[in-house]
Amino acid sequence: MAEIVFLGTSCAIPTPERNHPAIYFRYKEHRFLFDCGENVQRQMAIAKLSPMKIERIFITHLHGDHFFGLLGFIQSSYWREREKPLYIYGPKGIGEAVGHIMKLIDKHKPFDIITKEVPGGVVVDDKDFTVSAFPIVHNKPGFGYVFEEKERLHISEAKLRKIGLLPGKEYGLLKEGKEVAWKGKVLRPEDYVTHERGIKFAYTGDTMPCNATVKAAENADLLVHEASFAQDAADRAKEAMHSTARGAGKIAREANVKQLVLTHFSTRYKEKELDKLLQDAQKEFDNVILAKDFMRLEI
Ligand SMILES: [Zn+2]
Ligand SMILES: [Zn+2]
């Protein structure tokens, strides 16, 4: 199970209802941010989430609305005397951006900030999950991110006990997919171990609808796709290299995801007008909702 909290769902300009982009993500003891828009700390305070527990921040691209929150976030981490390291991932240039931030802030008690320019592919490989980056199509180079829980393995202890095999090293071997010799018989892993698919979450950041998202988000439990514009501004979306809601819906359908959440709405739409984005997306994909600041989802 993972929890997602939307901390900002506007585009370049914040509104009274919507802050700059940021998504809080919690899985087991891990806490991440995907994008880190300006004012993210206050959003976290309102949502009662601790910035000190964030271990990794994944920046999609270097447009200010997606990463200007890093300045305040890092400064406060010093003021709060953070001790645990902070990992920051992003496209080429993220190292330089963090370098500028470091020149501006007060640093009394040091802690490690590890910045990684991601080349794409797997960027974090933990025992329980991976986070990978896929290239987006926007007027600034960048990446969307996919969190994927590794397959969970269940070993049928009852079945093994029946043949007299108690938990021990043979259980480990079967879990590793190896055959085990037992009382003159060969035990095959497929007879005792079942694989359960883990959860999968994909976030695009800013992008035009593209095949890279379809591939990366394939069969995801949740796709958070930008939808800056409605269909009436399809030309504008193309020009600014953003997506329409309908374009995002099409990607969700092609990727066969379970649920689509639209975010990053242009301020040209008043709150009550956003329903038309939802209707546009529904022409392509049924299970879709509009993100709101502080909306929480579980997958
Ligand atoms: Zn943006
Ligand atoms: Zn952008």
PDB file of C-alpha atoms and ligand atoms in Angstrom:
ATOM      1  CA  MET A   1       0.000   0.000   0.000  1.00  0.00           C
ATOM      2  CA  ALA A   2       1.174   3.508  -0.784  1.00  0.00           C
ATOM      3  CA  GLU A   3      -0.349   6.860   0.046  1.00  0.00           C
ATOM      4  CA  ILE A   4      -0.297   9.844  -2.262  1.00  0.00           C
ATOM      5  CA  VAL A   5      -1.085  13.410  -1.216  1.00  0.00           C
ATOM      6  CA  PHE A   6      -1.403  16.149  -3.800  1.00  0.00           C
ATOM      7  CA  LEU A   7       0.354  19.256  -2.487  1.00  0.00           C
ATOM      8  CA  GLY A   8       0.005  21.372  -5.600  1.00  0.00           C
ATOM      9  CA  THR A   9      -2.151  20.953  -8.679  1.00  0.00           C
ATOM     10  CA  SER A  10      -1.852  24.244 -10.562  1.00  0.00           C
ATOM     11  CA  CYS A  11       0.478  24.976 -13.453  1.00  0.00           C
ATOM     12  CA  ALA A  12       2.981  27.822 -13.685  1.00  0.00           C
ATOM     13  CA  ILE A  13       0.839  30.262 -11.701  1.00  0.00           C
ATOM     14  CA  PRO A  14      -0.635  29.336  -8.314  1.00  0.00           C
ATOM     15  CA  THR A  15      -4.232  30.221  -7.456  1.00  0.00           C
ATOM     16  CA  PRO A  16      -6.033  30.576  -4.108  1.00  0.00           C
ATOM     17  CA  GLU A  17      -7.134  26.944  -4.478  1.00  0.00           C
ATOM     18  CA  ARG A  18      -4.085  25.405  -6.120  1.00  0.00           C
ATOM     19  CA  ASN A  19      -0.388  25.531  -5.357  1.00  0.00           C
ATOM     20  CA  HIS A  20       2.608  24.795  -7.580  1.00  0.00           C
ATOM     21  CA  PRO A  21       3.181  21.090  -8.382  1.00  0.00           C
ATOM     22  CA  ALA A  22       4.304  18.623  -5.720  1.00  0.00           C
ATOM     23  CA  ILE A  23       3.186  15.124  -4.805  1.00  0.00           C
ATOM     24  CA  TYR A  24       3.906  13.484  -1.467  1.00  0.00           C
ATOM     25  CA  PHE A  25       4.361   9.718  -1.664  1.00  0.00           C
ATOM     26  CA  ARG A  26       4.536   7.301   1.287  1.00  0.00           C
ATOM     27  CA  TYR A  27       5.415   3.613   1.065  1.00  0.00           C
ATOM     28  CA  LYS A  28       6.350   1.621   4.188  1.00  0.00           C
ATOM     29  CA  GLU A  29       8.980   3.747   5.977  1.00  0.00           C
ATOM     30  CA  HIS A  30       9.826   5.695   2.810  1.00  0.00           C
ATOM     31  CA  ARG A  31       8.673   9.250   2.091  1.00  0.00           C
ATOM     32  CA  PHE A  32       9.261  10.943  -1.269  1.00  0.00           C
ATOM     33  CA  LEU A  33       8.289  14.101  -3.058  1.00  0.00           C
ATOM     34  CA  PHE A  34       7.683  14.125  -6.777  1.00  0.00           C
ATOM     35  CA  ASP A  35       8.372  17.724  -7.815  1.00  0.00           C
ATOM     36  CA  CYS A  36       8.866  20.427  -5.247  1.00  0.00           C
ATOM     37  CA  GLY A  37       6.984  23.587  -6.192  1.00  0.00           C
ATOM     38  CA  GLU A  38       7.256  26.853  -4.315  1.00  0.00           C
ATOM     39  CA  ASN A  39       5.447  26.938  -0.967  1.00  0.00           C
ATOM     40  CA  VAL A  40       5.613  23.162  -0.575  1.00  0.00           C
ATOM     41  CA  GLN A  41       6.547  23.465   3.104  1.00  0.00           C
ATOM     42  CA  ARG A  42       3.367  25.301   3.990  1.00  0.00           C
ATOM     43  CA  GLN A  43       1.322  22.795   2.013  1.00  0.00           C
ATOM     44  CA  MET A  44       2.989  20.000   3.982  1.00  0.00           C
ATOM     45  CA  ALA A  45       2.294  21.792   7.260  1.00  0.00           C
ATOM     46  CA  ILE A  46      -1.388  22.085   6.362  1.00  0.00           C
ATOM     47  CA  ALA A  47      -1.482  18.414   5.352  1.00  0.00           C
ATOM     48  CA  LYS A  48       0.364  17.518   8.600  1.00  0.00           C
ATOM     49  CA  LEU A  49       3.270  15.909   6.778  1.00  0.00           C
ATOM     50  CA  SER A  50       6.831  16.169   8.020  1.00  0.00           C
ATOM     51  CA  PRO A  51       9.485  17.535   5.619  1.00  0.00           C
ATOM     52  CA  MET A  52      12.141  15.972   7.867  1.00  0.00           C
ATOM     53  CA  LYS A  53      10.933  12.501   6.926  1.00  0.00           C
ATOM     54  CA  ILE A  54      11.315  13.058   3.185  1.00  0.00           C
ATOM     55  CA  GLU A  55      14.265  10.992   2.047  1.00  0.00           C
ATOM     56  CA  ARG A  56      14.153  11.540  -1.731  1.00  0.00           C
ATOM     57  CA  ILE A  57      12.893  14.276  -4.027  1.00  0.00           C
ATOM     58  CA  PHE A  58      12.339  13.537  -7.710  1.00  0.00           C
ATOM     59  CA  ILE A  59      12.242  16.639  -9.912  1.00  0.00           C
ATOM     60  CA  THR A  60      10.687  16.151 -13.342  1.00  0.00           C
ATOM     61  CA  HIS A  61      12.188  19.181 -15.108  1.00  0.00           C
ATOM     62  CA  LEU A  62      13.698  22.557 -14.417  1.00  0.00           C
ATOM     63  CA  HIS A  63      10.748  24.860 -14.968  1.00  0.00           C
ATOM     64  CA  GLY A  64      10.460  26.964 -11.818  1.00  0.00           C
ATOM     65  CA  ASP A  65       6.971  25.789 -10.895  1.00  0.00           C
ATOM     66  CA  HIS A  66       8.354  22.271 -10.394  1.00  0.00           C
ATOM     67  CA  PHE A  67      11.452  22.917  -8.286  1.00  0.00           C
ATOM     68  CA  PHE A  68      11.573  26.401  -6.743  1.00  0.00           C
ATOM     69  CA  GLY A  69      10.369  24.870  -3.479  1.00  0.00           C
ATOM     70  CA  LEU A  70      13.790  23.265  -3.045  1.00  0.00           C
ATOM     71  CA  LEU A  71      15.315  26.533  -1.822  1.00  0.00           C
ATOM     72  CA  GLY A  72      13.027  26.851   1.181  1.00  0.00           C
ATOM     73  CA  PHE A  73      12.908  23.117   1.763  1.00  0.00           C
ATOM     74  CA  ILE A  74      16.698  22.854   2.015  1.00  0.00           C
ATOM     75  CA  GLN A  75      17.037  26.029   4.101  1.00  0.00           C
ATOM     76  CA  SER A  76      14.477  24.788   6.619  1.00  0.00           C
ATOM     77  CA  SER A  77      16.174  21.404   6.743  1.00  0.00           C
ATOM     78  CA  TYR A  78      19.276  23.192   8.086  1.00  0.00           C
ATOM     79  CA  TRP A  79      17.257  25.261  10.531  1.00  0.00           C
ATOM     80  CA  ARG A  80      15.570  22.113  11.772  1.00  0.00           C
ATOM     81  CA  GLU A  81      18.996  20.456  12.137  1.00  0.00           C
ATOM     82  CA  ARG A  82      18.231  17.633   9.804  1.00  0.00           C
ATOM     83  CA  GLU A  83      20.664  14.775  10.118  1.00  0.00           C
ATOM     84  CA  LYS A  84      19.577  12.214   7.585  1.00  0.00           C
ATOM     85  CA  PRO A  85      20.785  12.576   4.005  1.00  0.00           C
ATOM     86  CA  LEU A  86      18.525  14.058   1.346  1.00  0.00           C
ATOM     87  CA  TYR A  87      18.635  12.650  -2.174  1.00  0.00           C
ATOM     88  CA  ILE A  88      17.561  14.901  -5.016  1.00  0.00           C
ATOM     89  CA  TYR A  89      17.072  13.493  -8.504  1.00  0.00           C
ATOM     90  CA  GLY A  90      16.422  15.414 -11.682  1.00  0.00           C
ATOM     91  CA  PRO A  91      17.452  15.994 -15.269  1.00  0.00           C
ATOM     92  CA  LYS A  92      20.785  17.465 -16.344  1.00  0.00           C
ATOM     93  CA  GLY A  93      21.204  20.795 -14.567  1.00  0.00           C
ATOM     94  CA  ILE A  94      19.706  19.720 -11.219  1.00  0.00           C
ATOM     95  CA  GLY A  95      23.215  19.580  -9.720  1.00  0.00           C
ATOM     96  CA  GLU A  96      23.914  23.129 -10.820  1.00  0.00           C
ATOM     97  CA  ALA A  97      20.526  24.318  -9.549  1.00  0.00           C
ATOM     98  CA  VAL A  98      21.142  22.812  -6.104  1.00  0.00           C
ATOM     99  CA  GLY A  99      24.661  24.307  -6.218  1.00  0.00           C
ATOM    100  CA  HIS A 100      23.138  27.796  -6.592  1.00  0.00           C
ATOM    101  CA  ILE A 101      20.733  27.126  -3.734  1.00  0.00           C
ATOM    102  CA  MET A 102      23.606  26.056  -1.488  1.00  0.00           C
ATOM    103  CA  LYS A 103      25.302  29.429  -2.055  1.00  0.00           C
ATOM    104  CA  LEU A 104      22.212  31.287  -0.915  1.00  0.00           C
ATOM    105  CA  ILE A 105      21.348  29.570   2.326  1.00  0.00           C
ATOM    106  CA  ASP A 106      22.649  29.522   5.898  1.00  0.00           C
ATOM    107  CA  LYS A 107      24.297  26.248   6.701  1.00  0.00           C
ATOM    108  CA  HIS A 108      25.174  25.700  10.293  1.00  0.00           C
ATOM    109  CA  LYS A 109      25.069  22.003  11.105  1.00  0.00           C
ATOM    110  CA  PRO A 110      25.826  20.082   7.916  1.00  0.00           C
ATOM    111  CA  PHE A 111      23.961  17.079   6.561  1.00  0.00           C
ATOM    112  CA  ASP A 112      24.448  15.267   3.254  1.00  0.00           C
ATOM    113  CA  ILE A 113      22.609  16.380   0.153  1.00  0.00           C
ATOM    114  CA  ILE A 114      23.193  13.965  -2.680  1.00  0.00           C
ATOM    115  CA  THR A 115      22.162  15.250  -6.091  1.00  0.00           C
ATOM    116  CA  LYS A 116      21.806  12.857  -8.993  1.00  0.00           C
ATOM    117  CA  GLU A 117      21.297  13.779 -12.608  1.00  0.00           C
ATOM    118  CA  VAL A 118      19.259  10.875 -13.899  1.00  0.00           C
ATOM    119  CA  PRO A 119      20.098   9.358 -17.247  1.00  0.00           C
ATOM    120  CA  GLY A 120      16.714   7.590 -17.442  1.00  0.00           C
ATOM    121  CA  GLY A 121      15.998   3.977 -16.528  1.00  0.00           C
ATOM    122  CA  VAL A 122      16.155   2.745 -12.940  1.00  0.00           C
ATOM    123  CA  VAL A 123      17.279   5.492 -10.571  1.00  0.00           C
ATOM    124  CA  VAL A 124      16.557   3.808  -7.227  1.00  0.00           C
ATOM    125  CA  ASP A 125      16.760   0.059  -6.710  1.00  0.00           C
ATOM    126  CA  ASP A 126      15.648  -0.809  -3.176  1.00  0.00           C
ATOM    127  CA  LYS A 127      14.974  -4.311  -1.873  1.00  0.00           C
ATOM    128  CA  ASP A 128      11.217  -3.648  -2.016  1.00  0.00           C
ATOM    129  CA  PHE A 129      10.823  -1.270  -4.972  1.00  0.00           C
ATOM    130  CA  THR A 130      12.356   0.600  -7.884  1.00  0.00           C
ATOM    131  CA  VAL A 131      11.904   4.160  -9.082  1.00  0.00           C
ATOM    132  CA  SER A 132      12.639   4.691 -12.760  1.00  0.00           C
ATOM    133  CA  ALA A 133      12.706   7.726 -14.999  1.00  0.00           C
ATOM    134  CA  PHE A 134      11.270   7.978 -18.508  1.00  0.00           C
ATOM    135  CA  PRO A 135      11.810  10.843 -20.964  1.00  0.00           C
ATOM    136  CA  ILE A 136       9.000  13.351 -21.379  1.00  0.00           C
ATOM    137  CA  VAL A 137       8.223  15.511 -24.415  1.00  0.00           C
ATOM    138  CA  HIS A 138       8.194  19.140 -23.282  1.00  0.00           C
ATOM    139  CA  ASN A 139       9.953  22.403 -24.081  1.00  0.00           C
ATOM    140  CA  LYS A 140      12.508  21.640 -21.366  1.00  0.00           C
ATOM    141  CA  PRO A 141      14.187  18.239 -21.142  1.00  0.00           C
ATOM    142  CA  GLY A 142      13.017  16.106 -18.271  1.00  0.00           C
ATOM    143  CA  PHE A 143      11.643  12.855 -16.955  1.00  0.00           C
ATOM    144  CA  GLY A 144       8.496  11.368 -15.608  1.00  0.00           C
ATOM    145  CA  TYR A 145       8.886   8.825 -12.803  1.00  0.00           C
ATOM    146  CA  VAL A 146       7.509   5.386 -12.072  1.00  0.00           C
ATOM    147  CA  PHE A 147       7.437   3.796  -8.630  1.00  0.00           C
ATOM    148  CA  GLU A 148       7.129   0.040  -8.843  1.00  0.00           C
ATOM    149  CA  GLU A 149       6.932  -2.306  -5.902  1.00  0.00           C
ATOM    150  CA  LYS A 150       8.812  -5.530  -6.498  1.00  0.00           C
ATOM    151  CA  GLU A 151       6.838  -8.755  -6.780  1.00  0.00           C
ATOM    152  CA  ARG A 152       5.867 -10.185  -3.433  1.00  0.00           C
ATOM    153  CA  LEU A 153       6.573 -13.882  -2.993  1.00  0.00           C
ATOM    154  CA  HIS A 154       4.359 -16.106  -0.881  1.00  0.00           C
ATOM    155  CA  ILE A 155       5.581 -19.503   0.102  1.00  0.00           C
ATOM    156  CA  SER A 156       2.986 -22.082   0.984  1.00  0.00           C
ATOM    157  CA  GLU A 157       4.167 -23.159   4.408  1.00  0.00           C
ATOM    158  CA  ALA A 158       1.135 -25.373   4.945  1.00  0.00           C
ATOM    159  CA  LYS A 159       1.874 -27.355   1.799  1.00  0.00           C
ATOM    160  CA  LEU A 160       5.526 -27.782   2.712  1.00  0.00           C
ATOM    161  CA  ARG A 161       4.782 -28.765   6.297  1.00  0.00           C
ATOM    162  CA  LYS A 162       2.498 -31.475   4.944  1.00  0.00           C
ATOM    163  CA  ILE A 163       5.483 -33.148   3.326  1.00  0.00           C
ATOM    164  CA  GLY A 164       7.520 -32.610   6.473  1.00  0.00           C
ATOM    165  CA  LEU A 165       9.607 -29.671   5.359  1.00  0.00           C
ATOM    166  CA  LEU A 166       9.852 -27.028   8.086  1.00  0.00           C
ATOM    167  CA  PRO A 167      10.966 -23.398   7.525  1.00  0.00           C
ATOM    168  CA  GLY A 168      14.684 -23.257   6.838  1.00  0.00           C
ATOM    169  CA  LYS A 169      17.170 -22.737   4.090  1.00  0.00           C
ATOM    170  CA  GLU A 170      15.101 -24.783   1.602  1.00  0.00           C
ATOM    171  CA  TYR A 171      12.334 -22.160   1.864  1.00  0.00           C
ATOM    172  CA  GLY A 172      14.851 -19.498   0.827  1.00  0.00           C
ATOM    173  CA  LEU A 173      16.030 -21.573  -2.129  1.00  0.00           C
ATOM    174  CA  LEU A 174      12.478 -22.128  -3.346  1.00  0.00           C
ATOM    175  CA  LYS A 175      11.833 -18.385  -3.053  1.00  0.00           C
ATOM    176  CA  GLU A 176      14.914 -17.770  -5.162  1.00  0.00           C
ATOM    177  CA  GLY A 177      13.353 -19.954  -7.834  1.00  0.00           C
ATOM    178  CA  LYS A 178      15.606 -22.949  -7.218  1.00  0.00           C
ATOM    179  CA  GLU A 179      14.606 -26.598  -7.097  1.00  0.00           C
ATOM    180  CA  VAL A 180      15.127 -28.397  -3.805  1.00  0.00           C
ATOM    181  CA  ALA A 181      15.870 -32.088  -3.271  1.00  0.00           C
ATOM    182  CA  TRP A 182      13.792 -33.449  -0.378  1.00  0.00           C
ATOM    183  CA  LYS A 183      13.361 -37.042   0.728  1.00  0.00           C
ATOM    184  CA  GLY A 184      14.211 -38.397  -2.705  1.00  0.00           C
ATOM    185  CA  LYS A 185      11.863 -35.962  -4.443  1.00  0.00           C
ATOM    186  CA  VAL A 186      12.543 -32.754  -6.349  1.00  0.00           C
ATOM    187  CA  LEU A 187      10.452 -29.820  -5.136  1.00  0.00           C
ATOM    188  CA  ARG A 188       9.812 -27.255  -7.849  1.00  0.00           C
ATOM    189  CA  PRO A 189       9.414 -23.602  -6.838  1.00  0.00           C
ATOM    190  CA  GLU A 190       6.318 -23.136  -9.030  1.00  0.00           C
ATOM    191  CA  ASP A 191       4.480 -25.690  -6.886  1.00  0.00           C
ATOM    192  CA  TYR A 192       5.122 -23.883  -3.599  1.00  0.00           C
ATOM    193  CA  VAL A 193       5.746 -20.224  -4.366  1.00  0.00           C
ATOM    194  CA  THR A 194       3.229 -17.756  -5.752  1.00  0.00           C
ATOM    195  CA  HIS A 195       4.090 -14.332  -7.101  1.00  0.00           C
ATOM    196  CA  GLU A 196       1.952 -11.318  -6.346  1.00  0.00           C
ATOM    197  CA  ARG A 197       2.323  -8.225  -8.468  1.00  0.00           C
ATOM    198  CA  GLY A 198       3.367  -5.099  -6.555  1.00  0.00           C
ATOM    199  CA  ILE A 199       1.801  -1.657  -6.795  1.00  0.00           C
ATOM    200  CA  LYS A 200       2.762   0.721  -9.581  1.00  0.00           C
ATOM    201  CA  PHE A 201       2.489   4.506  -9.702  1.00  0.00           C
ATOM    202  CA  ALA A 202       3.453   6.780 -12.611  1.00  0.00           C
ATOM    203  CA  TYR A 203       3.770  10.572 -12.703  1.00  0.00           C
ATOM    204  CA  THR A 204       4.462  12.523 -15.876  1.00  0.00           C
ATOM    205  CA  GLY A 205       5.312  16.054 -14.814  1.00  0.00           C
ATOM    206  CA  ASP A 206       4.848  18.300 -17.875  1.00  0.00           C
ATOM    207  CA  THR A 207       4.598  16.542 -21.199  1.00  0.00           C
ATOM    208  CA  MET A 208       2.755  16.187 -24.432  1.00  0.00           C
ATOM    209  CA  PRO A 209       1.000  12.845 -24.741  1.00  0.00           C
ATOM    210  CA  CYS A 210       3.783  10.444 -25.720  1.00  0.00           C
ATOM    211  CA  ASN A 211       4.589   6.789 -26.206  1.00  0.00           C
ATOM    212  CA  ALA A 212       7.229   6.863 -23.496  1.00  0.00           C
ATOM    213  CA  THR A 213       4.433   7.443 -20.948  1.00  0.00           C
ATOM    214  CA  VAL A 214       2.327   4.627 -22.405  1.00  0.00           C
ATOM    215  CA  LYS A 215       5.259   2.263 -22.062  1.00  0.00           C
ATOM    216  CA  ALA A 216       6.357   3.434 -18.618  1.00  0.00           C
ATOM    217  CA  ALA A 217       2.855   3.514 -17.117  1.00  0.00           C
ATOM    218  CA  GLU A 218       1.750   0.158 -18.546  1.00  0.00           C
ATOM    219  CA  ASN A 219      -0.763  -1.540 -16.209  1.00  0.00           C
ATOM    220  CA  ALA A 220      -0.088   1.001 -13.445  1.00  0.00           C
ATOM    221  CA  ASP A 221      -2.515   1.219 -10.528  1.00  0.00           C
ATOM    222  CA  LEU A 222      -2.393   4.989 -10.814  1.00  0.00           C
ATOM    223  CA  LEU A 223      -1.231   7.402 -13.492  1.00  0.00           C
ATOM    224  CA  VAL A 224      -0.986  11.080 -12.568  1.00  0.00           C
ATOM    225  CA  HIS A 225      -0.851  12.879 -15.893  1.00  0.00           C
ATOM    226  CA  GLU A 226      -0.679  16.578 -16.516  1.00  0.00           C
ATOM    227  CA  ALA A 227      -3.717  18.049 -18.268  1.00  0.00           C
ATOM    228  CA  SER A 228      -3.003  21.733 -18.632  1.00  0.00           C
ATOM    229  CA  PHE A 229      -5.738  22.366 -21.191  1.00  0.00           C
ATOM    230  CA  ALA A 230      -9.193  21.361 -22.363  1.00  0.00           C
ATOM    231  CA  GLN A 231      -9.901  20.365 -25.942  1.00  0.00           C
ATOM    232  CA  ASP A 232     -10.843  23.952 -26.868  1.00  0.00           C
ATOM    233  CA  ALA A 233      -7.175  24.895 -26.388  1.00  0.00           C
ATOM    234  CA  ALA A 234      -5.639  21.899 -28.150  1.00  0.00           C
ATOM    235  CA  ASP A 235      -3.524  24.184 -30.346  1.00  0.00           C
ATOM    236  CA  ARG A 236      -2.222  26.048 -27.315  1.00  0.00           C
ATOM    237  CA  ALA A 237      -1.365  22.718 -25.654  1.00  0.00           C
ATOM    238  CA  LYS A 238       0.667  21.658 -28.657  1.00  0.00           C
ATOM    239  CA  GLU A 239       2.447  24.981 -28.896  1.00  0.00           C
ATOM    240  CA  ALA A 240       3.408  24.945 -25.195  1.00  0.00           C
ATOM    241  CA  MET A 241       4.206  21.216 -25.345  1.00  0.00           C
ATOM    242  CA  HIS A 242       1.611  20.316 -22.733  1.00  0.00           C
ATOM    243  CA  SER A 243      -1.301  17.856 -22.760  1.00  0.00           C
ATOM    244  CA  THR A 244      -5.000  18.269 -23.095  1.00  0.00           C
ATOM    245  CA  ALA A 245      -7.206  16.284 -20.729  1.00  0.00           C
ATOM    246  CA  ARG A 246      -8.377  14.203 -23.656  1.00  0.00           C
ATOM    247  CA  GLY A 247      -4.767  13.498 -24.650  1.00  0.00           C
ATOM    248  CA  ALA A 248      -4.057  12.340 -21.089  1.00  0.00           C
ATOM    249  CA  GLY A 249      -7.155  10.107 -21.208  1.00  0.00           C
ATOM    250  CA  LYS A 250      -5.932   8.491 -24.402  1.00  0.00           C
ATOM    251  CA  ILE A 251      -2.559   7.729 -22.813  1.00  0.00           C
ATOM    252  CA  ALA A 252      -4.281   6.157 -19.779  1.00  0.00           C
ATOM    253  CA  ARG A 253      -6.368   3.955 -22.070  1.00  0.00           C
ATOM    254  CA  GLU A 254      -3.387   2.877 -24.161  1.00  0.00           C
ATOM    255  CA  ALA A 255      -1.312   2.169 -21.059  1.00  0.00           C
ATOM    256  CA  ASN A 256      -4.191   0.163 -19.553  1.00  0.00           C
ATOM    257  CA  VAL A 257      -3.861   1.829 -16.159  1.00  0.00           C
ATOM    258  CA  LYS A 258      -6.420   1.296 -13.395  1.00  0.00           C
ATOM    259  CA  GLN A 259      -6.942   4.938 -12.500  1.00  0.00           C
ATOM    260  CA  LEU A 260      -6.055   8.303 -14.004  1.00  0.00           C
ATOM    261  CA  VAL A 261      -5.706  11.537 -12.044  1.00  0.00           C
ATOM    262  CA  LEU A 262      -5.400  14.800 -13.964  1.00  0.00           C
ATOM    263  CA  THR A 263      -3.357  17.686 -12.593  1.00  0.00           C
ATOM    264  CA  HIS A 264      -1.402  20.864 -13.552  1.00  0.00           C
ATOM    265  CA  PHE A 265      -4.404  22.865 -14.738  1.00  0.00           C
ATOM    266  CA  SER A 266      -4.005  26.130 -16.604  1.00  0.00           C
ATOM    267  CA  THR A 267      -5.258  29.169 -14.690  1.00  0.00           C
ATOM    268  CA  ARG A 268      -7.344  30.108 -17.726  1.00  0.00           C
ATOM    269  CA  TYR A 269      -9.955  27.698 -16.281  1.00  0.00           C
ATOM    270  CA  LYS A 270     -11.884  28.795 -13.232  1.00  0.00           C
ATOM    271  CA  GLU A 271     -12.558  26.048 -10.677  1.00  0.00           C
ATOM    272  CA  LYS A 272     -16.113  25.487 -11.897  1.00  0.00           C
ATOM    273  CA  GLU A 273     -14.913  25.216 -15.507  1.00  0.00           C
ATOM    274  CA  LEU A 274     -12.565  22.334 -14.785  1.00  0.00           C
ATOM    275  CA  ASP A 275     -15.383  19.832 -15.207  1.00  0.00           C
ATOM    276  CA  LYS A 276     -15.015  20.185 -18.920  1.00  0.00           C
ATOM    277  CA  LEU A 277     -11.484  18.763 -18.653  1.00  0.00           C
ATOM    278  CA  LEU A 278     -12.945  15.799 -16.809  1.00  0.00           C
ATOM    279  CA  GLN A 279     -15.562  15.302 -19.509  1.00  0.00           C
ATOM    280  CA  ASP A 280     -12.897  15.530 -22.228  1.00  0.00           C
ATOM    281  CA  ALA A 281     -10.816  12.836 -20.539  1.00  0.00           C
ATOM    282  CA  GLN A 282     -13.867  10.621 -19.983  1.00  0.00           C
ATOM    283  CA  LYS A 283     -14.318  10.397 -23.739  1.00  0.00           C
ATOM    284  CA  GLU A 284     -11.175   8.274 -23.721  1.00  0.00           C
ATOM    285  CA  PHE A 285     -11.010   6.721 -20.265  1.00  0.00           C
ATOM    286  CA  ASP A 286     -13.651   6.079 -17.580  1.00  0.00           C
ATOM    287  CA  ASN A 287     -11.827   5.903 -14.291  1.00  0.00           C
ATOM    288  CA  VAL A 288     -10.536   9.449 -14.114  1.00  0.00           C
ATOM    289  CA  ILE A 289     -10.698  12.216 -11.519  1.00  0.00           C
ATOM    290  CA  LEU A 290      -9.314  15.732 -11.186  1.00  0.00           C
ATOM    291  CA  ALA A 291      -6.627  16.305  -8.581  1.00  0.00           C
ATOM    292  CA  LYS A 292      -7.202  18.885  -5.855  1.00  0.00           C
ATOM    293  CA  ASP A 293      -4.704  20.279  -3.388  1.00  0.00           C
ATOM    294  CA  PHE A 294      -4.604  18.059  -0.278  1.00  0.00           C
ATOM    295  CA  MET A 295      -6.451  15.209  -1.988  1.00  0.00           C
ATOM    296  CA  ARG A 296      -5.277  11.866  -0.621  1.00  0.00           C
ATOM    297  CA  LEU A 297      -5.314   8.554  -2.450  1.00  0.00           C
ATOM    298  CA  GLU A 298      -4.248   5.057  -1.564  1.00  0.00           C
ATOM    299  CA  ILE A 299      -3.050   2.459  -4.019  1.00  0.00           C
TER     300      ILE A 299
HETATM  301 ZN    ZN B   1       4.683  23.018 -15.096  1.00  0.00          ZN
HETATM  302 ZN    ZN B   2       7.159  22.762 -17.697  1.00  0.00          ZN
END
